[in-house]
Amino acid sequence: MVEKEILSNRLNTFREELKKLGQDGALITKRENYMYLSGFSGTSANLVITSKKAYLLTDFRYVEQSAVQAPLFEIVEHKPDIKDTILEILDSEGIKNLGFEDKSLTYSEYKSFSCKFRDIEMEGIGSVVESLRSIKDQYEIETITKAVEIADGAFTHVLGIIKPGITELDVAAELEYKMKKLGASGASFETIVASGLRSSMPHGVASEKKLEIGDTITMDFGALYNHYCSDITRTVFLGQPDKKMVDIYNIVLEAQLSSVRGAIQGKTGREVDKIGRDIIYGKGFEGKFGHGLGHGLGLEIHENPRLSPSGDKILKNNMAVTVEPGIYVEGLGGVRIEDTIIIRDDNPLVLTRSQKDLIIL
Ligand SMILES: [Mn+2]
């Protein structure tokens, strides 16, 4: 459970943002955002937050759980139509301007809300909560660290079972089983195991293909631990690899290490992306690294900031991001190496511990 003091800091910071936006109150509907602001982790809740009050509206199933997890909120079991209950609260609080999450509410939901709240001005608050979420507090850093440790443990385990004849799906199943045995509630996204020629597909999810001697094997996976994600990629070789793949591996590793070193507070996502991209392009692989260098992660697997050619956000202390350059050559194979790191003033805190030097099994 998230400590009350941490929840209080989050709520206060959000209220300051709301004040800056000139809103009397906000309606929070996106799951990761209500989890972050209230501490409640169930699947059904809406928050109404004003400068003084905070309400959590949920249904019968979650009344008890939400009261325990969200101590700063008044818990309200909503009527069959939640909009009726929200409107009662807005009226009783005298809300005239209501901020809402225009990036996640569907168009039909928005229409039904605005139709019901006729006398209230609804205005989108964009990614305000997501921006707050991009900087992790101590609870979040500890939780993400644990999620990363679990993924590291699964990687160590899988190195012992990889052999010719087993399928990519076998490898994925072992990774996911081990993560659960180590405390994860599940995988943070669909596990990628791409071997042999399939490794040139950056997001080749595990298939029935059998592993063979000489295969490049890229595994990209992560654990979900207390609702927080980790994300790791390692590429290993089964038997002696093709010389070209060894060269590619070393270039990707150099790009990854340099990018990690350069991922410090004050730089933009674009500047850090350029560090890895310049190394890869400089070695003649322009066009073979067609995705961003990395991304923020937390309650969601892909969050702000983005480390990519379009990443204009400035990196700040305690942001959790991935650094994952890769090179993909159709008809040959691909390599990607990914760590989860925490941004600092100088050297980032690299959470991922799994070996990055070339592994030949
Ligand atoms: Mn990733």
mmCIF file of C-alpha atoms and ligand atoms in Angstrom:
data_model
loop_
_atom_site.group_PDB
_atom_site.id
_atom_site.type_symbol
_atom_site.label_atom_id
_atom_site.label_comp_id
_atom_site.label_asym_id
_atom_site.label_seq_id
_atom_site.Cartn_x
_atom_site.Cartn_y
_atom_site.Cartn_z
ATOM 1 C CA MET A 1 0.000 0.000 0.000
ATOM 2 C CA VAL A 2 1.193 3.503 -0.748
ATOM 3 C CA GLU A 3 1.937 5.536 2.391
ATOM 4 C CA LYS A 4 -0.434 8.326 3.347
ATOM 5 C CA GLU A 5 2.310 10.944 3.265
ATOM 6 C CA ILE A 6 3.218 10.080 -0.321
ATOM 7 C CA LEU A 7 -0.445 10.125 -1.379
ATOM 8 C CA SER A 8 -0.831 13.488 0.312
ATOM 9 C CA ASN A 9 2.130 14.917 -1.639
ATOM 10 C CA ARG A 10 0.668 13.674 -4.928
ATOM 11 C CA LEU A 11 -2.768 15.117 -4.195
ATOM 12 C CA ASN A 12 -1.355 18.476 -3.109
ATOM 13 C CA THR A 13 0.809 18.749 -6.211
ATOM 14 C CA PHE A 14 -2.163 17.937 -8.412
ATOM 15 C CA ARG A 15 -4.255 20.619 -6.662
ATOM 16 C CA GLU A 16 -1.538 23.193 -7.377
ATOM 17 C CA GLU A 17 -1.678 22.243 -11.063
ATOM 18 C CA LEU A 18 -5.458 22.504 -11.045
ATOM 19 C CA LYS A 19 -5.229 25.971 -9.549
ATOM 20 C CA LYS A 20 -2.788 27.046 -12.278
ATOM 21 C CA LEU A 21 -5.290 25.834 -14.868
ATOM 22 C CA GLY A 22 -8.075 27.865 -13.237
ATOM 23 C CA GLN A 23 -10.325 24.876 -12.619
ATOM 24 C CA ASP A 24 -12.581 24.562 -9.537
ATOM 25 C CA GLY A 25 -12.378 20.817 -9.691
ATOM 26 C CA ALA A 26 -11.359 17.817 -11.753
ATOM 27 C CA LEU A 27 -12.926 14.556 -12.781
ATOM 28 C CA ILE A 28 -10.326 11.764 -13.010
ATOM 29 C CA THR A 29 -11.395 8.721 -14.994
ATOM 30 C CA LYS A 30 -8.224 7.057 -16.313
ATOM 31 C CA ARG A 31 -7.240 4.054 -14.221
ATOM 32 C CA GLU A 32 -3.508 4.739 -13.898
ATOM 33 C CA ASN A 33 -4.293 8.338 -12.932
ATOM 34 C CA TYR A 34 -6.869 7.519 -10.268
ATOM 35 C CA MET A 35 -4.494 4.865 -8.932
ATOM 36 C CA TYR A 36 -1.699 7.403 -8.717
ATOM 37 C CA LEU A 37 -3.740 10.154 -7.084
ATOM 38 C CA SER A 38 -5.809 8.057 -4.684
ATOM 39 C CA GLY A 39 -3.871 4.834 -4.053
ATOM 40 C CA PHE A 40 -6.903 2.719 -5.026
ATOM 41 C CA SER A 41 -5.923 -0.076 -7.393
ATOM 42 C CA GLY A 42 -9.307 -1.629 -8.307
ATOM 43 C CA THR A 43 -10.736 -1.553 -11.798
ATOM 44 C CA SER A 44 -13.639 0.836 -11.255
ATOM 45 C CA ALA A 45 -13.387 4.366 -9.894
ATOM 46 C CA ASN A 46 -13.855 8.017 -10.748
ATOM 47 C CA LEU A 47 -12.331 10.788 -8.645
ATOM 48 C CA VAL A 48 -13.769 14.230 -8.078
ATOM 49 C CA ILE A 49 -11.079 16.499 -6.658
ATOM 50 C CA THR A 50 -11.643 20.087 -5.576
ATOM 51 C CA SER A 51 -9.315 22.506 -3.789
ATOM 52 C CA LYS A 52 -10.501 21.179 -0.420
ATOM 53 C CA LYS A 53 -12.294 17.869 -0.944
ATOM 54 C CA ALA A 54 -11.548 14.587 -2.632
ATOM 55 C CA TYR A 55 -14.172 11.979 -3.501
ATOM 56 C CA LEU A 56 -13.703 8.475 -4.824
ATOM 57 C CA LEU A 57 -16.772 7.065 -6.526
ATOM 58 C CA THR A 58 -16.878 3.333 -6.946
ATOM 59 C CA ASP A 59 -19.354 0.462 -7.024
ATOM 60 C CA PHE A 60 -20.373 -2.063 -4.370
ATOM 61 C CA ARG A 61 -17.487 -4.430 -5.143
ATOM 62 C CA TYR A 62 -14.812 -1.931 -4.153
ATOM 63 C CA VAL A 63 -16.253 0.078 -1.262
ATOM 64 C CA GLU A 64 -14.238 -1.781 1.358
ATOM 65 C CA GLN A 65 -10.980 -1.986 -0.608
ATOM 66 C CA SER A 66 -11.025 1.665 -1.656
ATOM 67 C CA ALA A 67 -11.584 2.845 1.920
ATOM 68 C CA VAL A 68 -8.380 1.054 2.949
ATOM 69 C CA GLN A 69 -6.253 2.017 -0.063
ATOM 70 C CA ALA A 70 -7.407 5.624 -0.498
ATOM 71 C CA PRO A 71 -7.392 7.121 3.020
ATOM 72 C CA LEU A 72 -7.471 10.727 1.784
ATOM 73 C CA PHE A 73 -10.686 10.265 -0.185
ATOM 74 C CA GLU A 74 -14.295 10.206 0.859
ATOM 75 C CA ILE A 75 -15.639 6.954 -0.548
ATOM 76 C CA VAL A 76 -19.020 7.152 -2.278
ATOM 77 C CA GLU A 77 -20.870 4.125 -3.615
ATOM 78 C CA HIS A 78 -22.325 5.561 -6.798
ATOM 79 C CA LYS A 79 -25.844 5.249 -8.165
ATOM 80 C CA PRO A 80 -26.526 2.944 -11.128
ATOM 81 C CA ASP A 81 -25.629 5.872 -13.393
ATOM 82 C CA ILE A 82 -22.384 7.288 -11.989
ATOM 83 C CA LYS A 83 -23.094 10.624 -13.674
ATOM 84 C CA ASP A 84 -25.999 11.230 -11.261
ATOM 85 C CA THR A 85 -23.662 10.901 -8.274
ATOM 86 C CA ILE A 86 -20.933 13.030 -9.866
ATOM 87 C CA LEU A 87 -23.479 15.757 -10.585
ATOM 88 C CA GLU A 88 -24.713 15.737 -6.972
ATOM 89 C CA ILE A 89 -21.138 16.231 -5.757
ATOM 90 C CA LEU A 90 -20.406 18.969 -8.307
ATOM 91 C CA ASP A 91 -23.585 20.795 -7.266
ATOM 92 C CA SER A 92 -22.907 20.449 -3.556
ATOM 93 C CA GLU A 93 -19.343 21.740 -4.048
ATOM 94 C CA GLY A 94 -20.472 24.581 -6.305
ATOM 95 C CA ILE A 95 -18.183 23.519 -9.172
ATOM 96 C CA LYS A 96 -18.580 25.677 -12.272
ATOM 97 C CA ASN A 97 -15.383 24.756 -14.165
ATOM 98 C CA LEU A 98 -14.563 21.072 -14.277
ATOM 99 C CA GLY A 99 -11.292 19.763 -15.658
ATOM 100 C CA PHE A 100 -11.539 16.366 -17.317
ATOM 101 C CA GLU A 101 -9.136 13.968 -18.978
ATOM 102 C CA ASP A 102 -9.655 14.779 -22.631
ATOM 103 C CA LYS A 103 -6.840 12.451 -23.706
ATOM 104 C CA SER A 104 -8.427 9.316 -22.311
ATOM 105 C CA LEU A 105 -12.174 9.904 -22.176
ATOM 106 C CA THR A 106 -13.910 8.551 -25.262
ATOM 107 C CA TYR A 107 -15.968 10.866 -27.428
ATOM 108 C CA SER A 108 -19.214 9.158 -26.435
ATOM 109 C CA GLU A 109 -18.339 9.354 -22.735
ATOM 110 C CA TYR A 110 -17.549 13.029 -23.122
ATOM 111 C CA LYS A 111 -20.866 13.625 -24.867
ATOM 112 C CA SER A 112 -22.846 11.868 -22.156
ATOM 113 C CA PHE A 113 -20.999 13.768 -19.391
ATOM 114 C CA SER A 114 -21.375 17.173 -21.023
ATOM 115 C CA CYS A 115 -25.035 16.480 -21.739
ATOM 116 C CA LYS A 116 -25.632 15.722 -18.058
ATOM 117 C CA PHE A 117 -23.497 18.562 -16.644
ATOM 118 C CA ARG A 118 -25.278 21.304 -18.582
ATOM 119 C CA ASP A 119 -24.431 24.205 -16.268
ATOM 120 C CA ILE A 120 -20.801 23.215 -15.848
ATOM 121 C CA GLU A 121 -17.961 24.227 -18.122
ATOM 122 C CA MET A 122 -15.906 21.143 -18.971
ATOM 123 C CA GLU A 123 -12.341 21.746 -20.007
ATOM 124 C CA GLY A 124 -9.631 19.256 -20.927
ATOM 125 C CA ILE A 125 -6.610 19.110 -18.601
ATOM 126 C CA GLY A 126 -4.474 17.234 -21.129
ATOM 127 C CA SER A 127 -1.633 15.191 -19.643
ATOM 128 C CA VAL A 128 -1.366 16.992 -16.292
ATOM 129 C CA VAL A 129 -1.479 13.811 -14.218
ATOM 130 C CA GLU A 130 0.793 11.985 -16.669
ATOM 131 C CA SER A 131 3.349 14.796 -16.293
ATOM 132 C CA LEU A 132 3.277 14.472 -12.506
ATOM 133 C CA ARG A 133 3.620 10.714 -12.912
ATOM 134 C CA SER A 134 6.732 11.086 -15.069
ATOM 135 C CA ILE A 135 8.765 12.032 -11.979
ATOM 136 C CA LYS A 136 8.793 9.096 -9.609
ATOM 137 C CA ASP A 137 8.546 9.373 -5.831
ATOM 138 C CA GLN A 138 10.438 7.124 -3.437
ATOM 139 C CA TYR A 139 7.680 4.505 -3.285
ATOM 140 C CA GLU A 140 7.627 4.287 -7.070
ATOM 141 C CA ILE A 141 11.404 4.007 -7.427
ATOM 142 C CA GLU A 142 11.454 1.177 -4.883
ATOM 143 C CA THR A 143 8.590 -0.598 -6.632
ATOM 144 C CA ILE A 144 10.105 -0.240 -10.110
ATOM 145 C CA THR A 145 13.449 -1.452 -8.727
ATOM 146 C CA LYS A 146 11.715 -4.596 -7.477
ATOM 147 C CA ALA A 147 9.981 -5.077 -10.850
ATOM 148 C CA VAL A 148 13.387 -4.827 -12.538
ATOM 149 C CA GLU A 149 14.949 -7.319 -10.084
ATOM 150 C CA ILE A 150 12.201 -9.802 -10.933
ATOM 151 C CA ALA A 151 12.892 -9.456 -14.658
ATOM 152 C CA ASP A 152 16.634 -9.877 -14.020
ATOM 153 C CA GLY A 153 15.881 -13.057 -12.075
ATOM 154 C CA ALA A 154 13.795 -14.426 -14.933
ATOM 155 C CA PHE A 155 16.600 -13.699 -17.415
ATOM 156 C CA THR A 156 19.164 -15.564 -15.290
ATOM 157 C CA HIS A 157 16.722 -18.481 -15.049
ATOM 158 C CA VAL A 158 16.018 -18.650 -18.774
ATOM 159 C CA LEU A 159 19.717 -18.748 -19.699
ATOM 160 C CA GLY A 160 19.797 -22.157 -18.033
ATOM 161 C CA ILE A 161 16.973 -23.634 -20.088
ATOM 162 C CA ILE A 162 17.658 -22.264 -23.591
ATOM 163 C CA LYS A 163 18.723 -25.133 -25.891
ATOM 164 C CA PRO A 164 18.159 -26.240 -29.485
ATOM 165 C CA GLY A 165 14.696 -27.660 -30.147
ATOM 166 C CA ILE A 166 12.631 -25.679 -27.655
ATOM 167 C CA THR A 167 10.312 -23.040 -29.084
ATOM 168 C CA GLU A 168 10.219 -19.279 -28.631
ATOM 169 C CA LEU A 169 6.906 -19.827 -26.837
ATOM 170 C CA ASP A 170 8.677 -22.172 -24.396
ATOM 171 C CA VAL A 171 11.196 -19.428 -23.649
ATOM 172 C CA ALA A 172 8.411 -16.866 -23.158
ATOM 173 C CA ALA A 173 6.505 -19.228 -20.869
ATOM 174 C CA GLU A 174 9.615 -19.821 -18.733
ATOM 175 C CA LEU A 175 10.247 -16.077 -18.437
ATOM 176 C CA GLU A 176 6.659 -15.370 -17.415
ATOM 177 C CA TYR A 177 6.466 -18.321 -15.019
ATOM 178 C CA LYS A 178 9.687 -17.312 -13.289
ATOM 179 C CA MET A 179 8.558 -13.674 -12.993
ATOM 180 C CA LYS A 180 5.374 -14.836 -11.283
ATOM 181 C CA LYS A 181 7.317 -17.145 -8.980
ATOM 182 C CA LEU A 182 9.467 -14.155 -8.024
ATOM 183 C CA GLY A 183 6.432 -12.083 -7.039
ATOM 184 C CA ALA A 184 5.129 -10.481 -10.230
ATOM 185 C CA SER A 185 1.393 -10.396 -10.846
ATOM 186 C CA GLY A 186 2.137 -10.951 -14.528
ATOM 187 C CA ALA A 187 4.070 -9.669 -17.507
ATOM 188 C CA SER A 188 4.055 -5.914 -18.124
ATOM 189 C CA PHE A 189 3.450 -6.522 -21.870
ATOM 190 C CA GLU A 190 3.336 -9.386 -24.351
ATOM 191 C CA THR A 191 6.707 -11.141 -24.165
ATOM 192 C CA ILE A 192 8.912 -10.824 -27.230
ATOM 193 C CA VAL A 193 11.139 -13.765 -28.136
ATOM 194 C CA ALA A 194 12.462 -13.420 -31.678
ATOM 195 C CA SER A 195 15.100 -15.899 -32.813
ATOM 196 C CA GLY A 196 17.160 -16.480 -35.929
ATOM 197 C CA LEU A 197 15.963 -14.422 -38.895
ATOM 198 C CA ARG A 198 12.884 -13.417 -36.881
ATOM 199 C CA SER A 199 15.153 -11.307 -34.657
ATOM 200 C CA SER A 200 15.171 -8.604 -37.339
ATOM 201 C CA MET A 201 11.544 -7.882 -36.342
ATOM 202 C CA PRO A 202 11.819 -5.409 -33.458
ATOM 203 C CA HIS A 203 8.526 -6.594 -31.973
ATOM 204 C CA GLY A 204 8.459 -10.248 -32.950
ATOM 205 C CA VAL A 205 6.295 -11.820 -30.266
ATOM 206 C CA ALA A 206 7.128 -15.399 -29.338
ATOM 207 C CA SER A 207 6.130 -17.973 -31.972
ATOM 208 C CA GLU A 208 6.241 -21.750 -32.426
ATOM 209 C CA LYS A 209 9.636 -21.467 -34.120
ATOM 210 C CA LYS A 210 12.201 -23.839 -32.633
ATOM 211 C CA LEU A 211 15.600 -22.545 -31.525
ATOM 212 C CA GLU A 212 18.539 -23.719 -33.625
ATOM 213 C CA ILE A 213 22.308 -23.585 -33.287
ATOM 214 C CA GLY A 214 23.565 -20.286 -34.682
ATOM 215 C CA ASP A 215 20.397 -18.382 -33.728
ATOM 216 C CA THR A 216 20.359 -14.859 -32.443
ATOM 217 C CA ILE A 217 17.705 -14.714 -29.688
ATOM 218 C CA THR A 218 16.214 -11.370 -28.672
ATOM 219 C CA MET A 219 14.077 -11.419 -25.528
ATOM 220 C CA ASP A 220 12.150 -8.289 -24.551
ATOM 221 C CA PHE A 221 9.955 -8.668 -21.494
ATOM 222 C CA GLY A 222 9.047 -7.148 -18.166
ATOM 223 C CA ALA A 223 7.364 -7.769 -14.861
ATOM 224 C CA LEU A 224 4.309 -6.133 -13.382
ATOM 225 C CA TYR A 225 4.906 -5.708 -9.654
ATOM 226 C CA ASN A 226 2.409 -3.854 -7.459
ATOM 227 C CA HIS A 227 1.065 -2.336 -10.693
ATOM 228 C CA TYR A 228 4.469 -0.996 -11.816
ATOM 229 C CA CYS A 229 6.248 -2.134 -14.970
ATOM 230 C CA SER A 230 9.810 -3.098 -15.745
ATOM 231 C CA ASP A 231 11.206 -3.512 -19.248
ATOM 232 C CA ILE A 232 14.382 -5.321 -20.274
ATOM 233 C CA THR A 233 15.798 -6.606 -23.550
ATOM 234 C CA ARG A 234 18.760 -8.897 -23.959
ATOM 235 C CA THR A 235 20.036 -10.545 -27.118
ATOM 236 C CA VAL A 236 21.967 -13.796 -26.734
ATOM 237 C CA PHE A 237 23.399 -16.322 -29.195
ATOM 238 C CA LEU A 238 22.878 -20.054 -29.327
ATOM 239 C CA GLY A 239 26.182 -21.482 -30.528
ATOM 240 C CA GLN A 240 28.814 -19.480 -32.400
ATOM 241 C CA PRO A 241 27.151 -16.482 -34.070
ATOM 242 C CA ASP A 242 27.751 -15.086 -37.552
ATOM 243 C CA LYS A 243 30.670 -12.603 -37.489
ATOM 244 C CA LYS A 244 28.353 -9.859 -38.801
ATOM 245 C CA MET A 245 26.015 -10.388 -35.831
ATOM 246 C CA VAL A 246 28.920 -10.071 -33.386
ATOM 247 C CA ASP A 247 29.876 -6.755 -35.011
ATOM 248 C CA ILE A 248 26.270 -5.567 -34.792
ATOM 249 C CA TYR A 249 26.097 -6.659 -31.155
ATOM 250 C CA ASN A 250 29.171 -4.620 -30.260
ATOM 251 C CA ILE A 251 27.852 -1.513 -32.025
ATOM 252 C CA VAL A 252 24.494 -1.750 -30.233
ATOM 253 C CA LEU A 253 26.278 -2.264 -26.919
ATOM 254 C CA GLU A 254 28.478 0.785 -27.502
ATOM 255 C CA ALA A 255 25.392 2.848 -28.419
ATOM 256 C CA GLN A 256 23.548 1.599 -25.341
ATOM 257 C CA LEU A 257 26.385 2.306 -22.898
ATOM 258 C CA SER A 258 27.022 5.778 -24.322
ATOM 259 C CA SER A 259 23.322 6.671 -24.285
ATOM 260 C CA VAL A 260 22.953 5.546 -20.685
ATOM 261 C CA ARG A 261 25.936 7.683 -19.664
ATOM 262 C CA GLY A 262 24.425 10.656 -21.485
ATOM 263 C CA ALA A 263 20.916 10.302 -20.040
ATOM 264 C CA ILE A 264 21.195 12.991 -17.384
ATOM 265 C CA GLN A 265 18.996 15.704 -15.952
ATOM 266 C CA GLY A 266 18.709 18.776 -18.176
ATOM 267 C CA LYS A 267 19.020 17.033 -21.547
ATOM 268 C CA THR A 268 16.042 16.564 -23.831
ATOM 269 C CA GLY A 269 14.864 13.128 -24.901
ATOM 270 C CA ARG A 270 15.958 14.070 -28.429
ATOM 271 C CA GLU A 271 19.520 14.827 -27.336
ATOM 272 C CA VAL A 272 19.888 11.471 -25.611
ATOM 273 C CA ASP A 273 18.332 9.634 -28.568
ATOM 274 C CA LYS A 274 20.899 11.314 -30.829
ATOM 275 C CA ILE A 275 23.823 9.891 -28.820
ATOM 276 C CA GLY A 276 22.882 6.289 -29.623
ATOM 277 C CA ARG A 277 21.550 7.084 -33.078
ATOM 278 C CA ASP A 278 24.762 8.836 -34.169
ATOM 279 C CA ILE A 279 26.862 5.835 -33.134
ATOM 280 C CA ILE A 280 24.623 3.377 -35.010
ATOM 281 C CA TYR A 281 24.270 5.535 -38.142
ATOM 282 C CA GLY A 282 27.989 6.352 -38.036
ATOM 283 C CA LYS A 283 28.787 2.654 -38.376
ATOM 284 C CA GLY A 284 26.704 2.430 -41.547
ATOM 285 C CA PHE A 285 23.383 1.295 -40.122
ATOM 286 C CA GLU A 286 21.298 4.309 -41.033
ATOM 287 C CA GLY A 287 17.712 3.176 -41.523
ATOM 288 C CA LYS A 288 18.263 0.039 -39.436
ATOM 289 C CA PHE A 289 17.291 1.611 -36.103
ATOM 290 C CA GLY A 290 13.759 2.705 -36.818
ATOM 291 C CA HIS A 291 12.368 3.237 -33.337
ATOM 292 C CA GLY A 292 12.999 5.615 -30.467
ATOM 293 C CA LEU A 293 15.898 5.072 -28.062
ATOM 294 C CA GLY A 294 13.636 4.694 -25.045
ATOM 295 C CA HIS A 295 10.579 5.717 -23.084
ATOM 296 C CA GLY A 296 9.367 6.516 -19.617
ATOM 297 C CA LEU A 297 7.669 3.731 -17.697
ATOM 298 C CA GLY A 298 5.794 3.305 -14.452
ATOM 299 C CA LEU A 299 2.150 2.386 -14.007
ATOM 300 C CA GLU A 300 2.079 2.149 -17.811
ATOM 301 C CA ILE A 301 4.714 0.460 -19.939
ATOM 302 C CA HIS A 302 5.038 3.499 -22.214
ATOM 303 C CA GLU A 303 4.949 6.885 -20.512
ATOM 304 C CA ASN A 304 6.511 10.295 -20.845
ATOM 305 C CA PRO A 305 9.224 11.269 -21.451
ATOM 306 C CA ARG A 306 10.077 9.803 -24.848
ATOM 307 C CA LEU A 307 13.725 9.436 -25.801
ATOM 308 C CA SER A 308 13.276 9.785 -29.528
ATOM 309 C CA PRO A 309 13.919 12.230 -32.392
ATOM 310 C CA SER A 310 10.674 13.974 -31.375
ATOM 311 C CA GLY A 311 11.353 13.915 -27.623
ATOM 312 C CA ASP A 312 11.250 17.594 -26.630
ATOM 313 C CA LYS A 313 10.734 17.079 -22.888
ATOM 314 C CA ILE A 314 13.662 17.857 -20.600
ATOM 315 C CA LEU A 315 14.845 14.971 -18.465
ATOM 316 C CA LYS A 316 14.506 15.534 -14.737
ATOM 317 C CA ASN A 317 15.739 13.794 -11.634
ATOM 318 C CA ASN A 318 13.806 10.666 -10.693
ATOM 319 C CA MET A 319 12.306 10.023 -14.088
ATOM 320 C CA ALA A 320 12.289 6.287 -14.879
ATOM 321 C CA VAL A 321 13.157 5.568 -18.512
ATOM 322 C CA THR A 322 14.392 2.764 -20.724
ATOM 323 C CA VAL A 323 17.422 2.952 -23.007
ATOM 324 C CA GLU A 324 17.072 0.437 -25.827
ATOM 325 C CA PRO A 325 18.935 0.979 -29.073
ATOM 326 C CA GLY A 326 18.833 -1.756 -31.707
ATOM 327 C CA ILE A 327 19.930 -2.688 -35.203
ATOM 328 C CA TYR A 328 17.679 -4.810 -37.429
ATOM 329 C CA VAL A 329 18.800 -6.237 -40.748
ATOM 330 C CA GLU A 330 16.223 -8.180 -42.709
ATOM 331 C CA GLY A 331 17.535 -11.557 -43.835
ATOM 332 C CA LEU A 332 20.290 -11.512 -41.208
ATOM 333 C CA GLY A 333 18.912 -10.727 -37.756
ATOM 334 C CA GLY A 334 18.647 -8.067 -35.108
ATOM 335 C CA VAL A 335 20.072 -7.025 -31.771
ATOM 336 C CA ARG A 336 18.529 -4.852 -29.065
ATOM 337 C CA ILE A 337 19.836 -4.167 -25.551
ATOM 338 C CA GLU A 338 17.598 -2.434 -23.028
ATOM 339 C CA ASP A 339 17.966 -1.295 -19.434
ATOM 340 C CA THR A 340 15.619 0.558 -17.106
ATOM 341 C CA ILE A 341 17.324 3.558 -15.493
ATOM 342 C CA ILE A 342 16.535 6.427 -13.106
ATOM 343 C CA ILE A 343 17.596 9.903 -14.232
ATOM 344 C CA ARG A 344 19.995 11.772 -11.943
ATOM 345 C CA ASP A 345 22.128 14.952 -12.093
ATOM 346 C CA ASP A 346 25.126 13.037 -13.338
ATOM 347 C CA ASN A 347 25.363 9.261 -13.714
ATOM 348 C CA PRO A 348 21.943 7.664 -13.954
ATOM 349 C CA LEU A 349 20.998 4.874 -11.586
ATOM 350 C CA VAL A 350 20.958 1.758 -13.774
ATOM 351 C CA LEU A 351 18.423 -0.620 -12.230
ATOM 352 C CA THR A 352 18.892 -3.516 -14.660
ATOM 353 C CA ARG A 353 21.721 -5.799 -13.562
ATOM 354 C CA SER A 354 21.655 -8.530 -16.225
ATOM 355 C CA GLN A 355 24.904 -9.008 -18.129
ATOM 356 C CA LYS A 356 25.357 -6.991 -21.322
ATOM 357 C CA ASP A 357 28.627 -8.486 -22.531
ATOM 358 C CA LEU A 358 28.088 -10.931 -25.381
ATOM 359 C CA ILE A 359 26.511 -14.191 -24.200
ATOM 360 C CA ILE A 360 27.011 -17.380 -26.242
ATOM 361 C CA LEU A 361 25.023 -20.332 -24.911
HETATM 362 MN MN MN B 1 10.903 -0.820 -23.866
#
